Amino acid sequence: MTPFRIATLASAVLALSACTLPNPYSSQPAPVTPATPEPVRPPVLPRPVPQPPVIELPEAPPAPLPEANNASMERLADSLAARLRASAAINEVTGPVLLDDIRNQAGSPVDTRGLTERLQAQLSGSLNFVSGPEVNSLRQQLAYQSGRADMASLVRLGKQSGADYLLSGSLHRAGSGFSLRAQLMELASGEVLWSDSVSGR
């Protein structure tokens, strides 16, 4: 072997020894760099929008009920009497009639006794009313249950007063005005022969 070849082989061995690669089948695991977790940031919540303060206002006072005008009440009584006189039911009345005091259910002070007398005066030519102090006391014995007359009381009242019929009425609120209602009942049978209402201010 020539000296040149020996020098070439020696340099090749040195080059190979300097460039050795790691054995892929080595039992040593490859070094692993642990991953650093990113910090968890809290969610960004929207800032609350300031609300204006709530001011509670007091409720408005109820509107005062209109006062009952005596002239208006008299017109209601006259109009209701005219309707009864014009009805066919008045021809069926053959006996005396007891006029019960008009009941005030309107919520305003009203002279219902004067209204009752006005109604009686308007109908006195068409109906025969029983009257007297005894009848006035008997009127107070009418037993009303839920707005309907107790039949036993009505029959007893009819026998005691000598009346065959009962004319009763009531005053109610109707918007900004009033409503006057009435009905004519036969005491023996409890049949309502006539009922009507009128309204006004």
Short mmCIF file of N, CA and C in Angstrom, two decimals, residues 1-7 9:
data_model
loop_
_atom_site.label_atom_id
_atom_site.label_comp_id
_atom_site.label_asym_id
_atom_site.label_seq_id
_atom_site.Cartn_x
_atom_site.Cartn_y
_atom_site.Cartn_z
N MET A 1 0.87 -1.17 0.00
CA MET A 1 0.00 0.00 0.00
C MET A 1 0.91 1.22 0.00
N THR A 2 0.50 2.12 -0.84
CA THR A 2 1.33 3.30 -1.01
C THR A 2 1.07 4.27 0.12
N PRO A 3 2.02 5.09 0.39
CA PRO A 3 1.80 6.09 1.46
C PRO A 3 0.63 7.01 1.16
N PHE A 4 0.38 7.23 -0.09
CA PHE A 4 -0.75 8.13 -0.43
C PHE A 4 -2.07 7.51 -0.04
N ARG A 5 -2.20 6.19 -0.29
CA ARG A 5 -3.45 5.54 0.04
C ARG A 5 -3.62 5.45 1.56
N ILE A 6 -2.54 5.24 2.27
CA ILE A 6 -2.64 5.17 3.73
C ILE A 6 -3.08 6.49 4.28
N ALA A 7 -2.58 7.58 3.74
CA ALA A 7 -2.97 8.92 4.22
C ALA A 7 -4.43 9.19 3.92
N LEU A 9 -6.86 6.94 3.56
CA LEU A 9 -7.70 6.10 4.41
C LEU A 9 -7.74 6.64 5.82
#
